[in-house]
Amino acid sequence: MAGDLVIEEGDLEVLRDRTRDLSSRLQSVTVATAGDYISSAVGGSPLAGQGRSAGETIDEAVIALTRDLDDFSQSVNDSINAYNATDNKAAVSFQQTAHGGPAMTMDDLRRMREEQ
């Protein structure tokens, strides 16, 4: 049986920020240039082109990963904003009552209970 997912205040912000940070760090990773070194070391061998090709493939995967991390980070940020908007609406609705009068206080609730 799976346990409950517990998210503490600030957890989503940390997730968003760390994901953004990881994405920006990965953007500086370039492997294709290392493939050039391999190519020049092995000369005219068939491995020369394969080293460069392998590096380019890795670079493309890293670029795709950074895009996915950016998208995920933005989704987490959108979730934070949606939660905050919902939370603010709920807070406002508790301050306004349907009967048009002021919101009830704890003293009002105690008095009503005593009257029953």
CSV table of N, CA and C in Angstrom, one decimal:
chain,number,residue,atom,x,y,z
A,1,MET,N,0.8,-1.2,0.0
A,1,MET,CA,0.0,0.0,0.0
A,1,MET,C,0.9,1.2,0.0
A,2,ALA,N,0.6,2.1,-0.9
A,2,ALA,CA,1.4,3.4,-1.0
A,2,ALA,C,1.0,4.3,0.2
A,3,GLY,N,2.0,5.1,0.6
A,3,GLY,CA,1.8,6.1,1.6
A,3,GLY,C,1.3,7.4,1.0
A,4,ASP,N,0.9,8.3,1.9
A,4,ASP,CA,0.5,9.6,1.5
A,4,ASP,C,1.6,10.4,1.0
A,5,LEU,N,1.3,11.3,0.1
A,5,LEU,CA,2.3,12.3,-0.4
A,5,LEU,C,2.1,13.5,0.5
A,6,VAL,N,3.2,13.8,1.2
A,6,VAL,CA,3.2,15.0,2.1
A,6,VAL,C,4.0,16.1,1.5
A,7,ILE,N,3.4,17.2,1.2
A,7,ILE,CA,4.1,18.4,0.7
A,7,ILE,C,4.1,19.5,1.7
A,8,GLU,N,5.2,19.8,2.2
A,8,GLU,CA,5.3,20.9,3.2
A,8,GLU,C,5.4,22.2,2.5
A,9,GLU,N,5.1,23.3,3.3
A,9,GLU,CA,5.2,24.6,2.7
A,9,GLU,C,6.6,24.9,2.2
A,10,GLY,N,6.7,25.3,1.0
A,10,GLY,CA,8.0,25.6,0.4
A,10,GLY,C,8.6,24.5,-0.4
A,11,ASP,N,8.1,23.3,-0.3
A,11,ASP,CA,8.6,22.1,-1.0
A,11,ASP,C,8.5,22.3,-2.6
A,12,LEU,N,7.4,22.8,-3.0
A,12,LEU,CA,7.2,23.0,-4.5
A,12,LEU,C,8.1,24.1,-5.0
A,13,GLU,N,8.3,25.1,-4.2
A,13,GLU,CA,9.3,26.2,-4.6
A,13,GLU,C,10.7,25.7,-4.8
A,14,VAL,N,11.1,24.8,-3.8
A,14,VAL,CA,12.4,24.2,-3.9
A,14,VAL,C,12.5,23.3,-5.1
A,15,LEU,N,11.5,22.5,-5.3
A,15,LEU,CA,11.5,21.6,-6.5
A,15,LEU,C,11.6,22.5,-7.8
A,16,ARG,N,10.8,23.5,-7.9
A,16,ARG,CA,10.9,24.4,-9.1
A,16,ARG,C,12.3,25.0,-9.3
A,17,ASP,N,12.8,25.5,-8.2
A,17,ASP,CA,14.1,26.2,-8.3
A,17,ASP,C,15.3,25.3,-8.6
A,18,ARG,N,15.3,24.1,-8.0
A,18,ARG,CA,16.3,23.1,-8.2
A,18,ARG,C,16.2,22.6,-9.7
A,19,THR,N,15.0,22.4,-10.1
A,19,THR,CA,14.9,21.9,-11.5
A,19,THR,C,15.4,22.9,-12.5
A,20,ARG,N,15.0,24.2,-12.3
A,20,ARG,CA,15.5,25.3,-13.1
A,20,ARG,C,17.1,25.3,-13.1
A,21,ASP,N,17.6,25.2,-11.9
A,21,ASP,CA,19.1,25.3,-11.7
A,21,ASP,C,19.8,24.1,-12.5
A,22,LEU,N,19.2,22.9,-12.3
A,22,LEU,CA,19.8,21.8,-13.0
A,22,LEU,C,19.7,22.0,-14.6
A,23,SER,N,18.6,22.5,-15.0
A,23,SER,CA,18.5,22.7,-16.5
A,23,SER,C,19.5,23.7,-17.0
A,24,SER,N,19.7,24.8,-16.2
A,24,SER,CA,20.7,25.8,-16.7
A,24,SER,C,22.1,25.3,-16.6
A,25,ARG,N,22.4,24.4,-15.6
A,25,ARG,CA,23.7,23.8,-15.6
A,25,ARG,C,24.0,22.8,-16.7
A,26,LEU,N,22.9,22.1,-17.1
A,26,LEU,CA,23.1,21.1,-18.2
A,26,LEU,C,23.2,21.8,-19.5
A,27,GLN,N,22.7,23.0,-19.7
A,27,GLN,CA,22.8,23.7,-21.0
A,27,GLN,C,24.3,24.0,-21.3
A,28,SER,N,25.2,24.0,-20.4
A,28,SER,CA,26.6,24.3,-20.7
A,28,SER,C,27.3,23.0,-21.0
A,29,VAL,N,26.7,21.9,-21.0
A,29,VAL,CA,27.3,20.6,-21.3
A,29,VAL,C,27.4,20.4,-22.8
A,30,THR,N,28.6,20.2,-23.3
A,30,THR,CA,28.8,20.0,-24.7
A,30,THR,C,29.8,18.8,-24.9
A,31,VAL,N,29.3,17.7,-25.5
A,31,VAL,CA,30.1,16.5,-25.7
A,31,VAL,C,30.7,16.4,-27.1
A,32,ALA,N,30.0,17.0,-28.0
A,32,ALA,CA,30.5,16.9,-29.4
A,32,ALA,C,31.9,17.3,-29.6
A,33,THR,N,32.4,18.3,-28.9
A,33,THR,CA,33.8,18.8,-29.0
A,33,THR,C,34.7,17.7,-28.5
A,34,ALA,N,34.3,16.9,-27.5
A,34,ALA,CA,35.1,15.8,-27.1
A,34,ALA,C,35.2,14.7,-28.2
A,35,GLY,N,34.1,14.6,-28.9
A,35,GLY,CA,34.1,13.7,-30.1
A,35,GLY,C,35.1,14.1,-31.1
A,36,ASP,N,35.3,15.5,-31.3
A,36,ASP,CA,36.4,16.0,-32.2
A,36,ASP,C,37.7,15.5,-31.8
A,37,TYR,N,38.0,15.5,-30.5
A,37,TYR,CA,39.3,15.1,-30.0
A,37,TYR,C,39.6,13.6,-30.4
A,38,ILE,N,38.5,12.8,-30.2
A,38,ILE,CA,38.6,11.4,-30.5
A,38,ILE,C,38.8,11.2,-32.0
A,39,SER,N,38.1,12.0,-32.8
A,39,SER,CA,38.2,11.9,-34.3
A,39,SER,C,39.7,12.3,-34.7
A,40,SER,N,40.2,13.3,-34.1
A,40,SER,CA,41.6,13.7,-34.5
A,40,SER,C,42.6,12.7,-34.1
A,41,ALA,N,42.3,12.0,-32.9
A,41,ALA,CA,43.3,11.1,-32.4
A,41,ALA,C,43.4,9.8,-33.2
A,42,VAL,N,42.2,9.4,-33.8
A,42,VAL,CA,42.2,8.1,-34.6
A,42,VAL,C,42.4,8.4,-36.1
A,43,GLY,N,42.5,9.6,-36.5
A,43,GLY,CA,42.8,9.9,-37.9
A,43,GLY,C,41.7,9.6,-38.8
A,44,GLY,N,42.1,8.9,-39.9
A,44,GLY,CA,41.1,8.6,-41.0
A,44,GLY,C,40.3,7.3,-40.7
A,45,SER,N,40.4,6.8,-39.6
A,45,SER,CA,39.7,5.6,-39.2
A,45,SER,C,38.2,5.8,-39.2
A,46,PRO,N,37.4,4.7,-39.4
A,46,PRO,CA,36.0,4.9,-39.4
A,46,PRO,C,35.5,5.4,-38.0
A,47,LEU,N,36.3,5.2,-37.0
A,47,LEU,CA,35.9,5.6,-35.7
A,47,LEU,C,36.0,7.2,-35.6
A,48,ALA,N,36.7,7.8,-36.5
A,48,ALA,CA,36.8,9.3,-36.4
A,48,ALA,C,35.4,9.9,-36.5
A,49,GLY,N,34.6,9.5,-37.5
A,49,GLY,CA,33.2,10.1,-37.6
A,49,GLY,C,32.3,9.6,-36.5
A,50,GLN,N,32.5,8.4,-36.0
A,50,GLN,CA,31.6,7.9,-35.0
A,50,GLN,C,31.8,8.6,-33.7
A,51,GLY,N,33.0,9.1,-33.4
A,51,GLY,CA,33.2,9.9,-32.1
A,51,GLY,C,32.4,11.1,-32.1
A,52,ARG,N,32.5,11.9,-33.2
A,52,ARG,CA,31.8,13.1,-33.4
A,52,ARG,C,30.3,12.9,-33.4
A,53,SER,N,29.8,11.8,-34.1
A,53,SER,CA,28.4,11.5,-34.1
A,53,SER,C,27.9,11.1,-32.8
A,54,ALA,N,28.7,10.4,-32.0
A,54,ALA,CA,28.2,10.0,-30.7
A,54,ALA,C,28.1,11.3,-29.8
A,55,GLY,N,29.0,12.2,-29.9
A,55,GLY,CA,29.0,13.4,-29.1
A,55,GLY,C,27.8,14.2,-29.5
A,56,GLU,N,27.5,14.3,-30.8
A,56,GLU,CA,26.3,15.1,-31.2
A,56,GLU,C,25.0,14.5,-30.7
A,57,THR,N,25.0,13.1,-30.7
A,57,THR,CA,23.8,12.4,-30.2
A,57,THR,C,23.6,12.7,-28.7
A,58,ILE,N,24.6,12.7,-27.9
A,58,ILE,CA,24.5,13.0,-26.5
A,58,ILE,C,24.1,14.5,-26.3
A,59,ASP,N,24.7,15.4,-27.1
A,59,ASP,CA,24.3,16.8,-27.0
A,59,ASP,C,22.8,17.0,-27.3
A,60,GLU,N,22.3,16.3,-28.3
A,60,GLU,CA,20.9,16.4,-28.6
A,60,GLU,C,20.0,15.9,-27.5
A,61,ALA,N,20.5,14.8,-26.8
A,61,ALA,CA,19.7,14.3,-25.7
A,61,ALA,C,19.8,15.2,-24.5
A,62,VAL,N,20.9,15.9,-24.3
A,62,VAL,CA,21.0,16.9,-23.2
A,62,VAL,C,20.1,18.1,-23.5
A,63,ILE,N,20.1,18.5,-24.7
A,63,ILE,CA,19.2,19.6,-25.1
A,63,ILE,C,17.7,19.3,-24.8
A,64,ALA,N,17.3,18.1,-25.2
A,64,ALA,CA,16.0,17.6,-25.0
A,64,ALA,C,15.7,17.5,-23.5
A,65,LEU,N,16.6,17.0,-22.7
A,65,LEU,CA,16.4,16.9,-21.3
A,65,LEU,C,16.3,18.3,-20.7
A,66,THR,N,17.1,19.3,-21.1
A,66,THR,CA,17.0,20.6,-20.5
A,66,THR,C,15.6,21.2,-20.9
A,67,ARG,N,15.1,21.0,-22.1
A,67,ARG,CA,13.8,21.4,-22.4
A,67,ARG,C,12.7,20.8,-21.5
A,68,ASP,N,12.8,19.5,-21.3
A,68,ASP,CA,11.9,18.8,-20.4
A,68,ASP,C,11.9,19.3,-19.0
A,69,LEU,N,13.1,19.6,-18.5
A,69,LEU,CA,13.3,20.1,-17.2
A,69,LEU,C,12.7,21.5,-17.1
A,70,ASP,N,12.9,22.3,-18.1
A,70,ASP,CA,12.3,23.7,-18.1
A,70,ASP,C,10.7,23.6,-18.1
A,71,ASP,N,10.2,22.7,-18.9
A,71,ASP,CA,8.7,22.5,-19.0
A,71,ASP,C,8.2,22.0,-17.6
A,72,PHE,N,8.9,21.0,-17.0
A,72,PHE,CA,8.5,20.5,-15.7
A,72,PHE,C,8.6,21.7,-14.6
A,73,SER,N,9.6,22.4,-14.6
A,73,SER,CA,9.8,23.5,-13.7
A,73,SER,C,8.6,24.5,-13.9
A,74,GLN,N,8.3,24.8,-15.1
A,74,GLN,CA,7.2,25.7,-15.4
A,74,GLN,C,5.8,25.2,-14.9
A,75,SER,N,5.6,23.8,-15.1
A,75,SER,CA,4.4,23.2,-14.6
A,75,SER,C,4.3,23.3,-13.1
A,76,VAL,N,5.4,23.1,-12.4
A,76,VAL,CA,5.4,23.2,-11.0
A,76,VAL,C,5.1,24.6,-10.6
A,77,ASN,N,5.7,25.6,-11.3
A,77,ASN,CA,5.4,27.0,-11.0
A,77,ASN,C,3.9,27.3,-11.2
A,78,ASP,N,3.3,26.8,-12.3
A,78,ASP,CA,1.9,26.9,-12.6
A,78,ASP,C,1.0,26.3,-11.5
A,79,SER,N,1.5,25.2,-11.0
A,79,SER,CA,0.7,24.5,-9.9
A,79,SER,C,0.8,25.4,-8.6
A,80,ILE,N,2.0,26.0,-8.3
A,80,ILE,CA,2.1,26.9,-7.2
A,80,ILE,C,1.1,28.1,-7.3
A,81,ASN,N,1.1,28.7,-8.5
A,81,ASN,CA,0.3,29.8,-8.7
A,81,ASN,C,-1.2,29.4,-8.6
A,82,ALA,N,-1.6,28.3,-9.2
A,82,ALA,CA,-3.0,27.8,-9.1
A,82,ALA,C,-3.4,27.6,-7.7
A,83,TYR,N,-2.5,27.0,-6.9
A,83,TYR,CA,-2.8,26.7,-5.5
A,83,TYR,C,-3.0,28.0,-4.7
A,84,ASN,N,-2.1,29.0,-4.9
A,84,ASN,CA,-2.1,30.2,-4.3
A,84,ASN,C,-3.4,31.0,-4.6
A,85,ALA,N,-3.8,30.9,-5.9
A,85,ALA,CA,-5.1,31.6,-6.3
A,85,ALA,C,-6.3,30.9,-5.6
A,86,THR,N,-6.3,29.6,-5.6
A,86,THR,CA,-7.4,28.9,-4.9
A,86,THR,C,-7.4,29.2,-3.4
A,87,ASP,N,-6.2,29.2,-2.8
A,87,ASP,CA,-6.1,29.4,-1.4
A,87,ASP,C,-6.6,30.8,-1.1
A,88,ASN,N,-6.2,31.8,-1.9
A,88,ASN,CA,-6.7,33.2,-1.7
A,88,ASN,C,-8.2,33.3,-1.8
A,89,LYS,N,-8.8,32.6,-2.8
A,89,LYS,CA,-10.2,32.7,-3.0
A,89,LYS,C,-10.9,32.1,-1.8
A,90,ALA,N,-10.4,31.0,-1.3
A,90,ALA,CA,-11.0,30.3,-0.2
A,90,ALA,C,-10.9,31.2,1.1
A,91,ALA,N,-9.8,31.9,1.3
A,91,ALA,CA,-9.7,32.8,2.4
A,91,ALA,C,-10.7,33.9,2.3
A,92,VAL,N,-10.9,34.5,1.1
A,92,VAL,CA,-11.9,35.6,0.9
A,92,VAL,C,-13.3,35.1,1.2
A,93,SER,N,-13.6,33.9,0.7
A,93,SER,CA,-15.0,33.4,0.8
A,93,SER,C,-15.3,33.1,2.3
A,94,PHE,N,-14.3,32.8,3.1
A,94,PHE,CA,-14.6,32.6,4.5
A,94,PHE,C,-14.9,33.9,5.2
A,95,GLN,N,-14.4,35.0,4.7
A,95,GLN,CA,-14.6,36.3,5.3
A,95,GLN,C,-16.0,36.9,4.9
A,96,GLN,N,-16.6,36.4,3.8
A,96,GLN,CA,-17.8,36.9,3.3
A,96,GLN,C,-18.9,35.8,3.5
A,97,THR,N,-20.0,36.2,4.1
A,97,THR,CA,-21.0,35.2,4.3
A,97,THR,C,-22.2,35.4,3.4
A,98,ALA,N,-22.9,34.4,3.1
A,98,ALA,CA,-24.0,34.5,2.1
A,98,ALA,C,-25.2,35.3,2.7
A,99,HIS,N,-25.4,35.4,4.0
A,99,HIS,CA,-26.5,36.1,4.5
A,99,HIS,C,-26.3,37.6,4.6
A,100,GLY,N,-25.1,38.1,4.2
A,100,GLY,CA,-24.8,39.5,4.0
A,100,GLY,C,-24.3,40.2,5.3
A,101,GLY,N,-24.4,39.5,6.4
A,101,GLY,CA,-23.9,40.0,7.6
A,101,GLY,C,-22.4,39.8,7.8
A,102,PRO,N,-21.8,40.3,8.9
A,102,PRO,CA,-20.4,40.0,9.1
A,102,PRO,C,-20.1,38.6,9.4
A,103,ALA,N,-18.9,38.2,9.2
A,103,ALA,CA,-18.5,36.8,9.5
A,103,ALA,C,-18.6,36.5,11.0
A,104,MET,N,-19.0,35.3,11.3
A,104,MET,CA,-19.2,34.9,12.7
A,104,MET,C,-17.8,34.8,13.4
A,105,THR,N,-17.8,35.2,14.7
A,105,THR,CA,-16.6,35.0,15.5
A,105,THR,C,-16.8,33.8,16.4
A,106,MET,N,-15.7,33.4,17.0
A,106,MET,CA,-15.8,32.2,18.0
A,106,MET,C,-16.8,32.5,19.1
A,107,ASP,N,-16.9,33.8,19.6
A,107,ASP,CA,-17.8,34.2,20.6
A,107,ASP,C,-19.3,33.9,20.1
A,108,ASP,N,-19.5,34.3,18.9
A,108,ASP,CA,-20.9,34.1,18.3
A,108,ASP,C,-21.2,32.6,18.3
A,109,LEU,N,-20.3,31.8,17.9
A,109,LEU,CA,-20.5,30.3,17.9
A,109,LEU,C,-20.7,29.8,19.3
A,110,ARG,N,-19.9,30.2,20.2
A,110,ARG,CA,-20.1,29.8,21.6
A,110,ARG,C,-21.5,30.2,22.1
A,111,ARG,N,-21.9,31.4,21.9
A,111,ARG,CA,-23.2,31.9,22.3
A,111,ARG,C,-24.3,31.0,21.7
A,112,MET,N,-24.2,30.7,20.4
A,112,MET,CA,-25.2,29.9,19.7
A,112,MET,C,-25.3,28.5,20.3
A,113,ARG,N,-24.1,28.0,20.7
A,113,ARG,CA,-24.1,26.6,21.3
A,113,ARG,C,-24.8,26.7,22.7
A,114,GLU,N,-24.5,27.7,23.4
A,114,GLU,CA,-25.1,27.8,24.8
A,114,GLU,C,-26.6,28.0,24.7
A,115,GLU,N,-27.0,28.7,23.7
A,115,GLU,CA,-28.5,28.9,23.5
A,115,GLU,C,-29.2,27.6,23.2
A,116,GLN,N,-28.5,26.6,22.6
A,116,GLN,CA,-29.2,25.4,22.3
A,116,GLN,C,-29.3,24.6,23.5
